[in-house]
Amino acid sequence: GEKIRAGEMTYLGLDPDQRALERLRGRDFPGDLRAGCVETLEGAAGAYDHVLALRTVNHVEVLLRALAVMSRALRPGGELLLSDMTVYGLLRTPDQVKLADAQGHSQEHHHNLNGAEVLQLLADLPLELMEQRPVTRETSNEWFLWLRRQPDEGGAQ
């Protein structure tokens, strides 16, 4: 937060849950917090050095579009970090699903993809894989993909 307050860094937090954003605002979070879905983010081509999608990939309804928007939002050389849990959506009870549905916002698991499956979806985007960590017994219950934005063919963003 200090770098944001000092103007050394800008931060855009995008979340479809207005209540989550209000909680952050109530803590005097200095970033630009907007309600919305990444699939509809416009006007951000090449605007960011880093994009983080933490535990959100499987919650995005139109995933291919969201991945393309995140890739396009990065400047060449910018980094994308995607992380999610695969098994969470499979472990919930019917009562937990009903409770989540009753909250009135669409943040359910639309997919149950692991990192390797998401990497396949990224194949046509100008992203270079830097590191991939799958879920294993020895690591974590979350997978992640760390990618770097390459220039589009012809050098354009």
mmCIF file with all atom_site columns, C-alpha atoms in Angstrom:
data_model
loop_
_atom_site.group_PDB
_atom_site.id
_atom_site.type_symbol
_atom_site.label_atom_id
_atom_site.label_alt_id
_atom_site.label_comp_id
_atom_site.label_asym_id
_atom_site.label_entity_id
_atom_site.label_seq_id
_atom_site.pdbx_PDB_ins_code
_atom_site.Cartn_x
_atom_site.Cartn_y
_atom_site.Cartn_z
_atom_site.occupancy
_atom_site.B_iso_or_equiv
_atom_site.pdbx_formal_charge
_atom_site.auth_seq_id
_atom_site.auth_comp_id
_atom_site.auth_asym_id
_atom_site.auth_atom_id
_atom_site.pdbx_PDB_model_num
ATOM 1   C CA . GLY A 1 1   ? 0.000   0.000   0.000   1.00 0.00 ? 1   GLY A CA 1
ATOM 2   C CA . GLU A 1 2   ? 2.886   2.404   0.659   1.00 0.00 ? 2   GLU A CA 1
ATOM 3   C CA . LYS A 1 3   ? 4.061   2.413   -2.982  1.00 0.00 ? 3   LYS A CA 1
ATOM 4   C CA . ILE A 1 4   ? 0.505   3.059   -4.131  1.00 0.00 ? 4   ILE A CA 1
ATOM 5   C CA . ARG A 1 5   ? 0.081   5.929   -1.688  1.00 0.00 ? 5   ARG A CA 1
ATOM 6   C CA . ALA A 1 6   ? 3.465   7.371   -2.762  1.00 0.00 ? 6   ALA A CA 1
ATOM 7   C CA . GLY A 1 7   ? 2.447   7.256   -6.432  1.00 0.00 ? 7   GLY A CA 1
ATOM 8   C CA . GLU A 1 8   ? 5.232   4.789   -7.274  1.00 0.00 ? 8   GLU A CA 1
ATOM 9   C CA . MET A 1 9   ? 2.743   2.130   -8.305  1.00 0.00 ? 9   MET A CA 1
ATOM 10  C CA . THR A 1 10  ? -0.849  2.030   -9.470  1.00 0.00 ? 10  THR A CA 1
ATOM 11  C CA . TYR A 1 11  ? -3.230  -0.760  -8.573  1.00 0.00 ? 11  TYR A CA 1
ATOM 12  C CA . LEU A 1 12  ? -6.520  -1.812  -10.140 1.00 0.00 ? 12  LEU A CA 1
ATOM 13  C CA . GLY A 1 13  ? -8.565  -4.304  -8.167  1.00 0.00 ? 13  GLY A CA 1
ATOM 14  C CA . LEU A 1 14  ? -11.421 -5.803  -10.167 1.00 0.00 ? 14  LEU A CA 1
ATOM 15  C CA . ASP A 1 15  ? -14.026 -7.936  -8.421  1.00 0.00 ? 15  ASP A CA 1
ATOM 16  C CA . PRO A 1 16  ? -17.660 -8.770  -9.201  1.00 0.00 ? 16  PRO A CA 1
ATOM 17  C CA . ASP A 1 17  ? -18.463 -8.747  -5.469  1.00 0.00 ? 17  ASP A CA 1
ATOM 18  C CA . GLN A 1 18  ? -19.269 -5.157  -4.490  1.00 0.00 ? 18  GLN A CA 1
ATOM 19  C CA . ARG A 1 19  ? -19.322 -6.140  -0.799  1.00 0.00 ? 19  ARG A CA 1
ATOM 20  C CA . ALA A 1 20  ? -15.728 -7.395  -0.967  1.00 0.00 ? 20  ALA A CA 1
ATOM 21  C CA . LEU A 1 21  ? -14.678 -4.099  -2.534  1.00 0.00 ? 21  LEU A CA 1
ATOM 22  C CA . GLU A 1 22  ? -16.498 -2.125  0.167   1.00 0.00 ? 22  GLU A CA 1
ATOM 23  C CA . ARG A 1 23  ? -14.609 -4.064  2.848   1.00 0.00 ? 23  ARG A CA 1
ATOM 24  C CA . LEU A 1 24  ? -11.306 -3.074  1.208   1.00 0.00 ? 24  LEU A CA 1
ATOM 25  C CA . ARG A 1 25  ? -12.405 0.547   0.883   1.00 0.00 ? 25  ARG A CA 1
ATOM 26  C CA . GLY A 1 26  ? -13.352 0.482   4.563   1.00 0.00 ? 26  GLY A CA 1
ATOM 27  C CA . ARG A 1 27  ? -9.760  -0.465  5.375   1.00 0.00 ? 27  ARG A CA 1
ATOM 28  C CA . ASP A 1 28  ? -8.522  2.602   3.496   1.00 0.00 ? 28  ASP A CA 1
ATOM 29  C CA . PHE A 1 29  ? -7.021  0.540   0.670   1.00 0.00 ? 29  PHE A CA 1
ATOM 30  C CA . PRO A 1 30  ? -5.361  3.035   -1.686  1.00 0.00 ? 30  PRO A CA 1
ATOM 31  C CA . GLY A 1 31  ? -5.891  1.259   -5.007  1.00 0.00 ? 31  GLY A CA 1
ATOM 32  C CA . ASP A 1 32  ? -8.517  1.799   -7.695  1.00 0.00 ? 32  ASP A CA 1
ATOM 33  C CA . LEU A 1 33  ? -11.213 -0.743  -6.828  1.00 0.00 ? 33  LEU A CA 1
ATOM 34  C CA . ARG A 1 34  ? -13.873 -1.456  -9.438  1.00 0.00 ? 34  ARG A CA 1
ATOM 35  C CA . ALA A 1 35  ? -16.853 -3.762  -9.501  1.00 0.00 ? 35  ALA A CA 1
ATOM 36  C CA . GLY A 1 36  ? -16.924 -5.882  -12.627 1.00 0.00 ? 36  GLY A CA 1
ATOM 37  C CA . CYS A 1 37  ? -15.730 -8.945  -14.449 1.00 0.00 ? 37  CYS A CA 1
ATOM 38  C CA . VAL A 1 38  ? -12.399 -9.227  -16.210 1.00 0.00 ? 38  VAL A CA 1
ATOM 39  C CA . GLU A 1 39  ? -14.132 -10.391 -19.401 1.00 0.00 ? 39  GLU A CA 1
ATOM 40  C CA . THR A 1 40  ? -15.602 -6.901  -19.804 1.00 0.00 ? 40  THR A CA 1
ATOM 41  C CA . LEU A 1 41  ? -12.458 -4.893  -18.986 1.00 0.00 ? 41  LEU A CA 1
ATOM 42  C CA . GLU A 1 42  ? -11.850 -2.506  -21.870 1.00 0.00 ? 42  GLU A CA 1
ATOM 43  C CA . GLY A 1 43  ? -9.258  0.088   -22.753 1.00 0.00 ? 43  GLY A CA 1
ATOM 44  C CA . ALA A 1 44  ? -6.422  -1.608  -20.892 1.00 0.00 ? 44  ALA A CA 1
ATOM 45  C CA . ALA A 1 45  ? -4.271  -2.808  -23.830 1.00 0.00 ? 45  ALA A CA 1
ATOM 46  C CA . GLY A 1 46  ? -0.648  -2.815  -22.751 1.00 0.00 ? 46  GLY A CA 1
ATOM 47  C CA . ALA A 1 47  ? -1.466  -0.867  -19.595 1.00 0.00 ? 47  ALA A CA 1
ATOM 48  C CA . TYR A 1 48  ? -0.113  -3.230  -16.944 1.00 0.00 ? 48  TYR A CA 1
ATOM 49  C CA . ASP A 1 49  ? 3.227   -4.695  -15.895 1.00 0.00 ? 49  ASP A CA 1
ATOM 50  C CA . HIS A 1 50  ? 1.570   -7.419  -13.813 1.00 0.00 ? 50  HIS A CA 1
ATOM 51  C CA . VAL A 1 51  ? -1.809  -9.154  -13.755 1.00 0.00 ? 51  VAL A CA 1
ATOM 52  C CA . LEU A 1 52  ? -2.745  -11.489 -10.915 1.00 0.00 ? 52  LEU A CA 1
ATOM 53  C CA . ALA A 1 53  ? -5.742  -13.810 -10.971 1.00 0.00 ? 53  ALA A CA 1
ATOM 54  C CA . LEU A 1 54  ? -5.687  -15.436 -7.543  1.00 0.00 ? 54  LEU A CA 1
ATOM 55  C CA . ARG A 1 55  ? -8.180  -18.252 -7.009  1.00 0.00 ? 55  ARG A CA 1
ATOM 56  C CA . THR A 1 56  ? -10.439 -16.869 -9.726  1.00 0.00 ? 56  THR A CA 1
ATOM 57  C CA . VAL A 1 57  ? -9.756  -18.779 -12.939 1.00 0.00 ? 57  VAL A CA 1
ATOM 58  C CA . ASN A 1 58  ? -12.381 -21.445 -12.345 1.00 0.00 ? 58  ASN A CA 1
ATOM 59  C CA . HIS A 1 59  ? -14.917 -18.799 -11.292 1.00 0.00 ? 59  HIS A CA 1
ATOM 60  C CA . VAL A 1 60  ? -14.819 -16.915 -14.605 1.00 0.00 ? 60  VAL A CA 1
ATOM 61  C CA . GLU A 1 61  ? -17.745 -17.832 -16.811 1.00 0.00 ? 61  GLU A CA 1
ATOM 62  C CA . VAL A 1 62  ? -16.287 -16.831 -20.189 1.00 0.00 ? 62  VAL A CA 1
ATOM 63  C CA . LEU A 1 63  ? -12.772 -18.055 -19.494 1.00 0.00 ? 63  LEU A CA 1
ATOM 64  C CA . LEU A 1 64  ? -11.265 -17.845 -22.990 1.00 0.00 ? 64  LEU A CA 1
ATOM 65  C CA . ARG A 1 65  ? -12.298 -14.202 -23.270 1.00 0.00 ? 65  ARG A CA 1
ATOM 66  C CA . ALA A 1 66  ? -10.984 -13.425 -19.781 1.00 0.00 ? 66  ALA A CA 1
ATOM 67  C CA . LEU A 1 67  ? -7.610  -14.991 -20.555 1.00 0.00 ? 67  LEU A CA 1
ATOM 68  C CA . ALA A 1 68  ? -7.368  -12.990 -23.787 1.00 0.00 ? 68  ALA A CA 1
ATOM 69  C CA . VAL A 1 69  ? -8.270  -9.752  -21.948 1.00 0.00 ? 69  VAL A CA 1
ATOM 70  C CA . MET A 1 70  ? -5.639  -10.412 -19.266 1.00 0.00 ? 70  MET A CA 1
ATOM 71  C CA . SER A 1 71  ? -3.002  -11.152 -21.905 1.00 0.00 ? 71  SER A CA 1
ATOM 72  C CA . ARG A 1 72  ? -3.886  -8.037  -23.913 1.00 0.00 ? 72  ARG A CA 1
ATOM 73  C CA . ALA A 1 73  ? -3.799  -5.864  -20.771 1.00 0.00 ? 73  ALA A CA 1
ATOM 74  C CA . LEU A 1 74  ? -0.110  -6.663  -20.281 1.00 0.00 ? 74  LEU A CA 1
ATOM 75  C CA . ARG A 1 75  ? 2.664   -4.670  -21.916 1.00 0.00 ? 75  ARG A CA 1
ATOM 76  C CA . PRO A 1 76  ? 5.219   -6.862  -23.747 1.00 0.00 ? 76  PRO A CA 1
ATOM 77  C CA . GLY A 1 77  ? 7.412   -8.332  -21.023 1.00 0.00 ? 77  GLY A CA 1
ATOM 78  C CA . GLY A 1 78  ? 4.601   -7.990  -18.473 1.00 0.00 ? 78  GLY A CA 1
ATOM 79  C CA . GLU A 1 79  ? 3.805   -10.949 -16.247 1.00 0.00 ? 79  GLU A CA 1
ATOM 80  C CA . LEU A 1 80  ? 0.619   -12.906 -15.631 1.00 0.00 ? 80  LEU A CA 1
ATOM 81  C CA . LEU A 1 81  ? 0.183   -15.106 -12.584 1.00 0.00 ? 81  LEU A CA 1
ATOM 82  C CA . LEU A 1 82  ? -2.795  -17.459 -12.565 1.00 0.00 ? 82  LEU A CA 1
ATOM 83  C CA . SER A 1 83  ? -3.576  -19.547 -9.498  1.00 0.00 ? 83  SER A CA 1
ATOM 84  C CA . ASP A 1 84  ? -6.532  -21.661 -8.474  1.00 0.00 ? 84  ASP A CA 1
ATOM 85  C CA . MET A 1 85  ? -7.662  -24.783 -6.670  1.00 0.00 ? 85  MET A CA 1
ATOM 86  C CA . THR A 1 86  ? -9.040  -27.589 -8.775  1.00 0.00 ? 86  THR A CA 1
ATOM 87  C CA . VAL A 1 87  ? -10.794 -29.820 -6.303  1.00 0.00 ? 87  VAL A CA 1
ATOM 88  C CA . TYR A 1 88  ? -12.635 -27.220 -4.197  1.00 0.00 ? 88  TYR A CA 1
ATOM 89  C CA . GLY A 1 89  ? -15.735 -27.167 -6.385  1.00 0.00 ? 89  GLY A CA 1
ATOM 90  C CA . LEU A 1 90  ? -16.003 -30.928 -6.212  1.00 0.00 ? 90  LEU A CA 1
ATOM 91  C CA . LEU A 1 91  ? -15.848 -31.102 -2.423  1.00 0.00 ? 91  LEU A CA 1
ATOM 92  C CA . ARG A 1 92  ? -18.734 -28.821 -1.531  1.00 0.00 ? 92  ARG A CA 1
ATOM 93  C CA . THR A 1 93  ? -21.941 -30.231 -0.169  1.00 0.00 ? 93  THR A CA 1
ATOM 94  C CA . PRO A 1 94  ? -25.327 -29.446 -1.767  1.00 0.00 ? 94  PRO A CA 1
ATOM 95  C CA . ASP A 1 95  ? -26.106 -27.167 1.212   1.00 0.00 ? 95  ASP A CA 1
ATOM 96  C CA . GLN A 1 96  ? -22.902 -25.194 0.622   1.00 0.00 ? 96  GLN A CA 1
ATOM 97  C CA . VAL A 1 97  ? -23.826 -24.751 -3.052  1.00 0.00 ? 97  VAL A CA 1
ATOM 98  C CA . LYS A 1 98  ? -27.318 -23.530 -2.083  1.00 0.00 ? 98  LYS A CA 1
ATOM 99  C CA . LEU A 1 99  ? -25.839 -21.062 0.390   1.00 0.00 ? 99  LEU A CA 1
ATOM 100 C CA . ALA A 1 100 ? -23.420 -19.728 -2.247  1.00 0.00 ? 100 ALA A CA 1
ATOM 101 C CA . ASP A 1 101 ? -26.240 -19.424 -4.805  1.00 0.00 ? 101 ASP A CA 1
ATOM 102 C CA . ALA A 1 102 ? -28.361 -17.499 -2.294  1.00 0.00 ? 102 ALA A CA 1
ATOM 103 C CA . GLN A 1 103 ? -25.675 -14.799 -2.012  1.00 0.00 ? 103 GLN A CA 1
ATOM 104 C CA . GLY A 1 104 ? -26.971 -13.248 -5.244  1.00 0.00 ? 104 GLY A CA 1
ATOM 105 C CA . HIS A 1 105 ? -23.735 -13.018 -7.206  1.00 0.00 ? 105 HIS A CA 1
ATOM 106 C CA . SER A 1 106 ? -22.194 -15.281 -9.812  1.00 0.00 ? 106 SER A CA 1
ATOM 107 C CA . GLN A 1 107 ? -18.957 -16.514 -8.297  1.00 0.00 ? 107 GLN A CA 1
ATOM 108 C CA . GLU A 1 108 ? -19.556 -20.199 -8.536  1.00 0.00 ? 108 GLU A CA 1
ATOM 109 C CA . HIS A 1 109 ? -17.132 -22.647 -10.077 1.00 0.00 ? 109 HIS A CA 1
ATOM 110 C CA . HIS A 1 110 ? -17.891 -22.568 -13.780 1.00 0.00 ? 110 HIS A CA 1
ATOM 111 C CA . HIS A 1 111 ? -14.881 -24.778 -14.511 1.00 0.00 ? 111 HIS A CA 1
ATOM 112 C CA . ASN A 1 112 ? -12.730 -27.230 -12.640 1.00 0.00 ? 112 ASN A CA 1
ATOM 113 C CA . LEU A 1 113 ? -9.543  -26.885 -14.659 1.00 0.00 ? 113 LEU A CA 1
ATOM 114 C CA . ASN A 1 114 ? -6.036  -27.574 -13.471 1.00 0.00 ? 114 ASN A CA 1
ATOM 115 C CA . GLY A 1 115 ? -3.017  -25.545 -14.533 1.00 0.00 ? 115 GLY A CA 1
ATOM 116 C CA . ALA A 1 116 ? -2.088  -27.844 -17.411 1.00 0.00 ? 116 ALA A CA 1
ATOM 117 C CA . GLU A 1 117 ? -5.607  -27.536 -18.853 1.00 0.00 ? 117 GLU A CA 1
ATOM 118 C CA . VAL A 1 118 ? -5.534  -23.739 -18.544 1.00 0.00 ? 118 VAL A CA 1
ATOM 119 C CA . LEU A 1 119 ? -2.108  -23.700 -20.195 1.00 0.00 ? 119 LEU A CA 1
ATOM 120 C CA . GLN A 1 120 ? -3.647  -25.459 -23.196 1.00 0.00 ? 120 GLN A CA 1
ATOM 121 C CA . LEU A 1 121 ? -6.280  -22.701 -23.412 1.00 0.00 ? 121 LEU A CA 1
ATOM 122 C CA . LEU A 1 122 ? -3.465  -20.119 -23.522 1.00 0.00 ? 122 LEU A CA 1
ATOM 123 C CA . ALA A 1 123 ? -1.745  -21.762 -26.500 1.00 0.00 ? 123 ALA A CA 1
ATOM 124 C CA . ASP A 1 124 ? -2.877  -19.136 -29.056 1.00 0.00 ? 124 ASP A CA 1
ATOM 125 C CA . LEU A 1 125 ? -2.022  -16.128 -26.870 1.00 0.00 ? 125 LEU A CA 1
ATOM 126 C CA . PRO A 1 126 ? 1.375   -14.390 -26.937 1.00 0.00 ? 126 PRO A CA 1
ATOM 127 C CA . LEU A 1 127 ? 2.423   -15.733 -23.544 1.00 0.00 ? 127 LEU A CA 1
ATOM 128 C CA . GLU A 1 128 ? 5.610   -17.568 -22.608 1.00 0.00 ? 128 GLU A CA 1
ATOM 129 C CA . LEU A 1 129 ? 5.482   -19.998 -19.702 1.00 0.00 ? 129 LEU A CA 1
ATOM 130 C CA . MET A 1 130 ? 8.003   -19.044 -17.019 1.00 0.00 ? 130 MET A CA 1
ATOM 131 C CA . GLU A 1 131 ? 6.980   -21.554 -14.368 1.00 0.00 ? 131 GLU A CA 1
ATOM 132 C CA . GLN A 1 132 ? 4.214   -24.054 -13.705 1.00 0.00 ? 132 GLN A CA 1
ATOM 133 C CA . ARG A 1 133 ? 3.414   -25.707 -10.397 1.00 0.00 ? 133 ARG A CA 1
ATOM 134 C CA . PRO A 1 134 ? 0.770   -28.399 -10.241 1.00 0.00 ? 134 PRO A CA 1
ATOM 135 C CA . VAL A 1 135 ? -1.102  -29.587 -7.185  1.00 0.00 ? 135 VAL A CA 1
ATOM 136 C CA . THR A 1 136 ? 0.793   -32.457 -5.589  1.00 0.00 ? 136 THR A CA 1
ATOM 137 C CA . ARG A 1 137 ? 0.963   -34.111 -2.195  1.00 0.00 ? 137 ARG A CA 1
ATOM 138 C CA . GLU A 1 138 ? 4.334   -32.476 -1.612  1.00 0.00 ? 138 GLU A CA 1
ATOM 139 C CA . THR A 1 139 ? 3.427   -28.909 -2.624  1.00 0.00 ? 139 THR A CA 1
ATOM 140 C CA . SER A 1 140 ? 0.081   -27.176 -2.306  1.00 0.00 ? 140 SER A CA 1
ATOM 141 C CA . ASN A 1 141 ? -3.621  -27.544 -2.922  1.00 0.00 ? 141 ASN A CA 1
ATOM 142 C CA . GLU A 1 142 ? -3.346  -24.705 -5.482  1.00 0.00 ? 142 GLU A CA 1
ATOM 143 C CA . TRP A 1 143 ? -1.735  -24.758 -8.897  1.00 0.00 ? 143 TRP A CA 1
ATOM 144 C CA . PHE A 1 144 ? -0.161  -21.753 -10.564 1.00 0.00 ? 144 PHE A CA 1
ATOM 145 C CA . LEU A 1 145 ? 1.067   -20.594 -13.938 1.00 0.00 ? 145 LEU A CA 1
ATOM 146 C CA . TRP A 1 146 ? 3.545   -17.746 -14.241 1.00 0.00 ? 146 TRP A CA 1
ATOM 147 C CA . LEU A 1 147 ? 3.684   -16.341 -17.765 1.00 0.00 ? 147 LEU A CA 1
ATOM 148 C CA . ARG A 1 148 ? 5.374   -13.479 -19.586 1.00 0.00 ? 148 ARG A CA 1
ATOM 149 C CA . ARG A 1 149 ? 3.698   -11.461 -22.358 1.00 0.00 ? 149 ARG A CA 1
ATOM 150 C CA . GLN A 1 150 ? 5.493   -11.626 -25.674 1.00 0.00 ? 150 GLN A CA 1
ATOM 151 C CA . PRO A 1 151 ? 5.078   -9.034  -28.441 1.00 0.00 ? 151 PRO A CA 1
ATOM 152 C CA . ASP A 1 152 ? 2.423   -9.983  -30.958 1.00 0.00 ? 152 ASP A CA 1
ATOM 153 C CA . GLU A 1 153 ? 3.693   -11.105 -34.353 1.00 0.00 ? 153 GLU A CA 1
ATOM 154 C CA . GLY A 1 154 ? 4.744   -8.040  -36.273 1.00 0.00 ? 154 GLY A CA 1
ATOM 155 C CA . GLY A 1 155 ? 5.781   -6.331  -33.020 1.00 0.00 ? 155 GLY A CA 1
ATOM 156 C CA . ALA A 1 156 ? 2.360   -4.850  -32.198 1.00 0.00 ? 156 ALA A CA 1
ATOM 157 C CA . GLN A 1 157 ? 0.819   -5.148  -28.766 1.00 0.00 ? 157 GLN A CA 1
#
